[in-house]
Coordinates of C-alpha atoms in Angstrom, one line a residue:
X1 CA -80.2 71.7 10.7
X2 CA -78.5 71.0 13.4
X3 CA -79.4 73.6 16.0
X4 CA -82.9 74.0 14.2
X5 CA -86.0 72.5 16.2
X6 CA -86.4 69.0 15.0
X7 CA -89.9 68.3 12.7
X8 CA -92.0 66.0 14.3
X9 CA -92.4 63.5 11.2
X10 CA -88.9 63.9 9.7
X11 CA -88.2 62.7 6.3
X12 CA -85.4 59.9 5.8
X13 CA -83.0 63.1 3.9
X14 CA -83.2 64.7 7.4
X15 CA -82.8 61.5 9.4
X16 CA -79.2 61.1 7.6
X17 CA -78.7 64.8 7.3
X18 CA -78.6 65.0 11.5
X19 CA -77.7 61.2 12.4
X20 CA -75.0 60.0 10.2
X21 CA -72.6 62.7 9.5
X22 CA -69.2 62.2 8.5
X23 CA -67.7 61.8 11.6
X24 CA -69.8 58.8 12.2
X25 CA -70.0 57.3 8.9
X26 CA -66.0 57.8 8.2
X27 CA -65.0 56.2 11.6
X28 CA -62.0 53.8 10.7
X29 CA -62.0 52.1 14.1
X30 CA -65.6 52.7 15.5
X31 CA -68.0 52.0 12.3
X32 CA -68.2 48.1 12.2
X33 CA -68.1 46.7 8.7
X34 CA -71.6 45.7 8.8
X35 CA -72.3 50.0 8.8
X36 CA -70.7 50.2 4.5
X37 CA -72.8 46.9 4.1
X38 CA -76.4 47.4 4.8
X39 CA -77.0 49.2 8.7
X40 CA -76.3 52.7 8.2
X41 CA -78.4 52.4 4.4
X42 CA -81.3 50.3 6.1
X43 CA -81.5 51.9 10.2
X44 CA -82.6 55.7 9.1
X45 CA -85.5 53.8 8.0
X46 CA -86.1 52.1 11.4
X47 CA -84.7 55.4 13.4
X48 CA -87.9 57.4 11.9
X49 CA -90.3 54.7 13.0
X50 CA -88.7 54.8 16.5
X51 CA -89.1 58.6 16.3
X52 CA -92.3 58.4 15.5
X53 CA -93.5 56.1 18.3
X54 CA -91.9 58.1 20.7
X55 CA -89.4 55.6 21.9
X56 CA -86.1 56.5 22.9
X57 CA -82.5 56.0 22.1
X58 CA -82.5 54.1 25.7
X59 CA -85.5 52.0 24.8
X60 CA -83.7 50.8 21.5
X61 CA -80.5 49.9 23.3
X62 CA -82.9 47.5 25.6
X63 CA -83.9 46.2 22.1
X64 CA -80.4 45.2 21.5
X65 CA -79.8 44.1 24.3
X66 CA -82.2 41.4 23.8
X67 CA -81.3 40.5 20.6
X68 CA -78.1 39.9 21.0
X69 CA -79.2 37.4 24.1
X70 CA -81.4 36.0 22.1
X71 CA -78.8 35.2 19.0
X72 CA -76.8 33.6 21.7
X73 CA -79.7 31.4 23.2
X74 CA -80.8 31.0 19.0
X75 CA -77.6 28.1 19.2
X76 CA -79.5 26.0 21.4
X77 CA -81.8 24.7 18.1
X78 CA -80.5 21.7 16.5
X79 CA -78.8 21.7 13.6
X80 CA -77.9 24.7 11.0
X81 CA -81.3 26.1 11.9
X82 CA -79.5 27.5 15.0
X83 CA -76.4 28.8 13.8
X84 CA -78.4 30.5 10.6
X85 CA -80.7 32.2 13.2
X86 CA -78.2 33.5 15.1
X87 CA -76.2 34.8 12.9
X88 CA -79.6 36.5 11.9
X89 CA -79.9 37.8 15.2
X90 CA -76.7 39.2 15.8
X91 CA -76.9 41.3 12.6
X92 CA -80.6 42.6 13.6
X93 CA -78.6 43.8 17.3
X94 CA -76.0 45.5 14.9
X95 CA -78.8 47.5 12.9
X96 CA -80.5 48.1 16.5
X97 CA -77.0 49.6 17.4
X98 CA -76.9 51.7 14.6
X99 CA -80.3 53.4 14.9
X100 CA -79.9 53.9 18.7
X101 CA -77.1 56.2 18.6
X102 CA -79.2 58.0 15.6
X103 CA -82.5 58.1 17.3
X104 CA -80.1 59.7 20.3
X105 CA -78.4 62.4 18.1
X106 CA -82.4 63.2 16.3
X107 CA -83.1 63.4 19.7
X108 CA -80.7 65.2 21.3
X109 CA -80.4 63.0 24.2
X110 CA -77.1 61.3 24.2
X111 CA -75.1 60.6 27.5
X112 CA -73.5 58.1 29.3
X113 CA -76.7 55.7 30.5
X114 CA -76.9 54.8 26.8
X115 CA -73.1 54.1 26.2
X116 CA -73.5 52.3 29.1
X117 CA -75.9 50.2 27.8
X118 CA -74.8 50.0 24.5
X119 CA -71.7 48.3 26.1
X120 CA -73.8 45.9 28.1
X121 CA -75.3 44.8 25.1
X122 CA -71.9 44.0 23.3
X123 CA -70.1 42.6 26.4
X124 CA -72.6 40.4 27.5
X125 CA -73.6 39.1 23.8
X126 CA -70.2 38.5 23.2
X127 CA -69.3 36.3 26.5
X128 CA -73.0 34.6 26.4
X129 CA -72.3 33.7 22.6
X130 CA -69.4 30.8 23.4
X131 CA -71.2 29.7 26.4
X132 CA -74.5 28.9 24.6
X133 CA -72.5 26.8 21.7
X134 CA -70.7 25.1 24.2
X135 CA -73.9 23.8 26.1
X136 CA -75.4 23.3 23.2
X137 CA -72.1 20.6 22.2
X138 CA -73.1 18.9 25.6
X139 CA -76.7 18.7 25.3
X140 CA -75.8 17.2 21.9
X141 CA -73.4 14.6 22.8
X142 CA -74.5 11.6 23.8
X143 CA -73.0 10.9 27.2
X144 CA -73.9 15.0 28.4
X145 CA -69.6 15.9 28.2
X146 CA -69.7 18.6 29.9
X147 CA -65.9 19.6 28.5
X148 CA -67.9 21.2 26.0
X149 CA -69.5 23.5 28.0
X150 CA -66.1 24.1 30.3
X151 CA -64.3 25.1 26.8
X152 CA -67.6 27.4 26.0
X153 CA -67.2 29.1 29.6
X154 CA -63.5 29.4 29.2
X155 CA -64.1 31.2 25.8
X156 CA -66.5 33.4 27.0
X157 CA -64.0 34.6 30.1
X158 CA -61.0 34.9 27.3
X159 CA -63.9 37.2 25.3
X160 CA -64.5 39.1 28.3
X161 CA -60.3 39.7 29.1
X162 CA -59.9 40.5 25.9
X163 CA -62.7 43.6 25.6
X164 CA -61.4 44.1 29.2
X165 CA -58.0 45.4 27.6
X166 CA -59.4 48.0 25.8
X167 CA -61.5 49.1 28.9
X168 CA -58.9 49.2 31.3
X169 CA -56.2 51.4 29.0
X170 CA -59.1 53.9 28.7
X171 CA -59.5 53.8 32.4
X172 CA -55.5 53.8 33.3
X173 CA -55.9 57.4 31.6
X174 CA -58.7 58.7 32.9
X175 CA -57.6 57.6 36.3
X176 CA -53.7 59.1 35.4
X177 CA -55.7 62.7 34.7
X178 CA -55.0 61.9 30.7
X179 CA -57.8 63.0 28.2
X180 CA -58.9 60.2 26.2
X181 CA -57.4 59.9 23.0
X182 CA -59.3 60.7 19.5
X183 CA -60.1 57.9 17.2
X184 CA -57.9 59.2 14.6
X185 CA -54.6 60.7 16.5
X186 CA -53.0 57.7 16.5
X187 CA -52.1 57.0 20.4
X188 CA -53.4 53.4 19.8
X189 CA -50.7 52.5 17.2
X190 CA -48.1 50.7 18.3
X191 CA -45.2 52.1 18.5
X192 CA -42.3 49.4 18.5
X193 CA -41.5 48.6 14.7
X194 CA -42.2 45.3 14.6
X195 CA -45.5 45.1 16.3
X196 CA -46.7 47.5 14.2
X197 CA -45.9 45.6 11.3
X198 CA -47.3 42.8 12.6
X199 CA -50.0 44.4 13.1
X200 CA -50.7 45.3 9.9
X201 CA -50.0 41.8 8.5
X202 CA -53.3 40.7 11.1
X203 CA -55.3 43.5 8.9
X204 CA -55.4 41.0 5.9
X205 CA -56.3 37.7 8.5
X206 CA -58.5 39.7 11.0
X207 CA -58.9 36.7 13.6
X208 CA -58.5 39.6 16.1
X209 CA -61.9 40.9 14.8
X210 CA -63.4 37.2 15.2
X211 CA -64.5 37.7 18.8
X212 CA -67.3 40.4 17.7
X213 CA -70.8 38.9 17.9
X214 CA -71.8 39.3 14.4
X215 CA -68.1 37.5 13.4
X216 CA -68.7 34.8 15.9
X217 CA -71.8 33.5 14.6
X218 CA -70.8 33.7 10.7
X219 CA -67.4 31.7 11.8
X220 CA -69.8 29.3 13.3
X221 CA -71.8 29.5 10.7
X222 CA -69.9 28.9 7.9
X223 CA -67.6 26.2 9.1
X224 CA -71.1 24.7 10.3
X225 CA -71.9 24.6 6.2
X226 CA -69.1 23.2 5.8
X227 CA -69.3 20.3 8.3
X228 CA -72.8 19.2 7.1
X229 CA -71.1 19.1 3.3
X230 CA -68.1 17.1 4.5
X231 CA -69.6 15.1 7.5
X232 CA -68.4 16.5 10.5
X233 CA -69.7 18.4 13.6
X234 CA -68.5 22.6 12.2
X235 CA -70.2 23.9 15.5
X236 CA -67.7 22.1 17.6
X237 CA -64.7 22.6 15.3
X238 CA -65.7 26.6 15.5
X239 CA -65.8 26.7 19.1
X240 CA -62.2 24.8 19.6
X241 CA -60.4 27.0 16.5
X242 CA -61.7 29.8 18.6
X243 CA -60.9 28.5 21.8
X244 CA -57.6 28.1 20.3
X245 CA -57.0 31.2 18.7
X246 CA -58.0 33.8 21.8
X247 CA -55.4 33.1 23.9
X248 CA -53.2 34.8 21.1
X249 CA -55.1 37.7 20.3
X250 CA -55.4 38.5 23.8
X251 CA -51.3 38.1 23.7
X252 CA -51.2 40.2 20.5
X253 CA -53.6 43.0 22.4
X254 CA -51.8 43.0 25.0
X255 CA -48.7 43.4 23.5
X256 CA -50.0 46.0 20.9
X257 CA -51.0 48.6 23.9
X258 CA -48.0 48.5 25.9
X259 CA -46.1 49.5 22.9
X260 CA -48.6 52.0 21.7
X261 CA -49.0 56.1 23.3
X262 CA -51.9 54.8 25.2
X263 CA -50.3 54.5 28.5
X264 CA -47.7 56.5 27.7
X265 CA -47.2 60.1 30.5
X266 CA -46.4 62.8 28.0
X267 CA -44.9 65.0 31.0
X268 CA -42.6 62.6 31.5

């Protein structure tokens, strides 16, 4: 069906017959999590009514791009109303993610505006996410301590190196006249022994995957839970674990490219 005109009112069947093929939904690296959970079963539903109002793959990714802001701004109401709503939010940007890229493909419009803007929306979500909980920590405390929105600011620059990474390996190719690599060829494995065992070994604690939007506001989240059980502030203790944490992912990243095939010149 894929070269066959498109029907105006398409059936769901035919809105995951075009838009999520096997080379989307079997994506080990690309598909996030939240795709097997409940985006790719619930967006063909939401693609079709996009489809139908005649708005475009573009005009969804603007979509997203608001709700992600507004998950991050969601932390600035008190109490676990905030966290809950955010983490709300940022689930509602992933399901807006997935129907973009399908309305695109129904469409056939797909280029590189909307990946633009589909990164946008990740980057600045991502960043904005830390800096909202840490001015939210100020405005909370009762003297205005403004270290908590310094640590939220710093976070959201360590969030920003850290997607920078993958960014600027792609780019060091592109700019070295190398094609970029397939999803599933390998080049991005490590390929020094031990990192790639340690790499591995972060598989089964995935605190490299933490720094995602949706992961960010369910770490808060739960550890927010788990505060208002036991009697302490979880919003704060989320932001300084992850505070904590980034500056060794970012090491680990680091580390895992330069050993990988990534920026490696196969002529010489």
């Amino acid at each position: 069906m894929s070269d066959a005109p498109r029907p105006e009112r398409p059936t769901i069947e035919q809105i995951r017959e075009v838009c999520q093929p096997d080379s989307i939904r079997k994506r080990k690296n690309a598909e996030h999590w939240t795709g097997d959970v409940f985006t790719r079963s619930i967006s063909p539903y939401l693609t079709r009514t996009f489809v139908h109002a005649g708005i475009s793959a573009n005009g969804v990714t603007v979509g997203m791009i608001l709700c992600g802001w507004a998950a991050a701004a969601a932390f600035f109401i008190p109490g676990i109303a905030g966290p809950i709503l955010a983490a709300v939010l940022a689930m509602l940007q992933m399901l807006l993610d997935a129907s973009d890229g399908e309305v695109a493909r129904w469409t056939r419009k797909m280029g590189p505006r909307g990946i633009f803007l589909d990164r946008f929306a990740h980057t600045t979500t991502e960043s904005l996410i830390p800096i909202a909980i840490g001015l939210r920590l100020t405005i909370e405390s009762s003297d205005n301590n403004w270290a908590w929105a310094f640590v939220g600011a710093v976070l959201g620059v360590l969030v920003l190196v850290n997607k920078s990474l993958n960014e600027a390996s792609r780019m060091s190719r592109v700019e070295s006249g190398l094609d970029l690599p397939k999803k599933t060829d390998g080049t991005s494995a490590p390929r020094v022994g031990w990192v790639a065992t340690a790499r591995r070994a972060a598989n089964f604690v995935p605190i490299h995957r933490a720094y995602h939007s949706v992961e960010q506001t369910l770490v808060v989240l739960a550890i927010a839970i788990v505060g208002l059980a036991a009697g302490f502030n979880g919003v704060a203790v989320a932001l300084i674990l992850l505070a904590v944490a980034a500056p060794l992912v970012i090491a680990g990243h680091m580390v895992a490219i330069l050993t990988s095939s990534m920026l490696r010149n196969p002529h010489t």
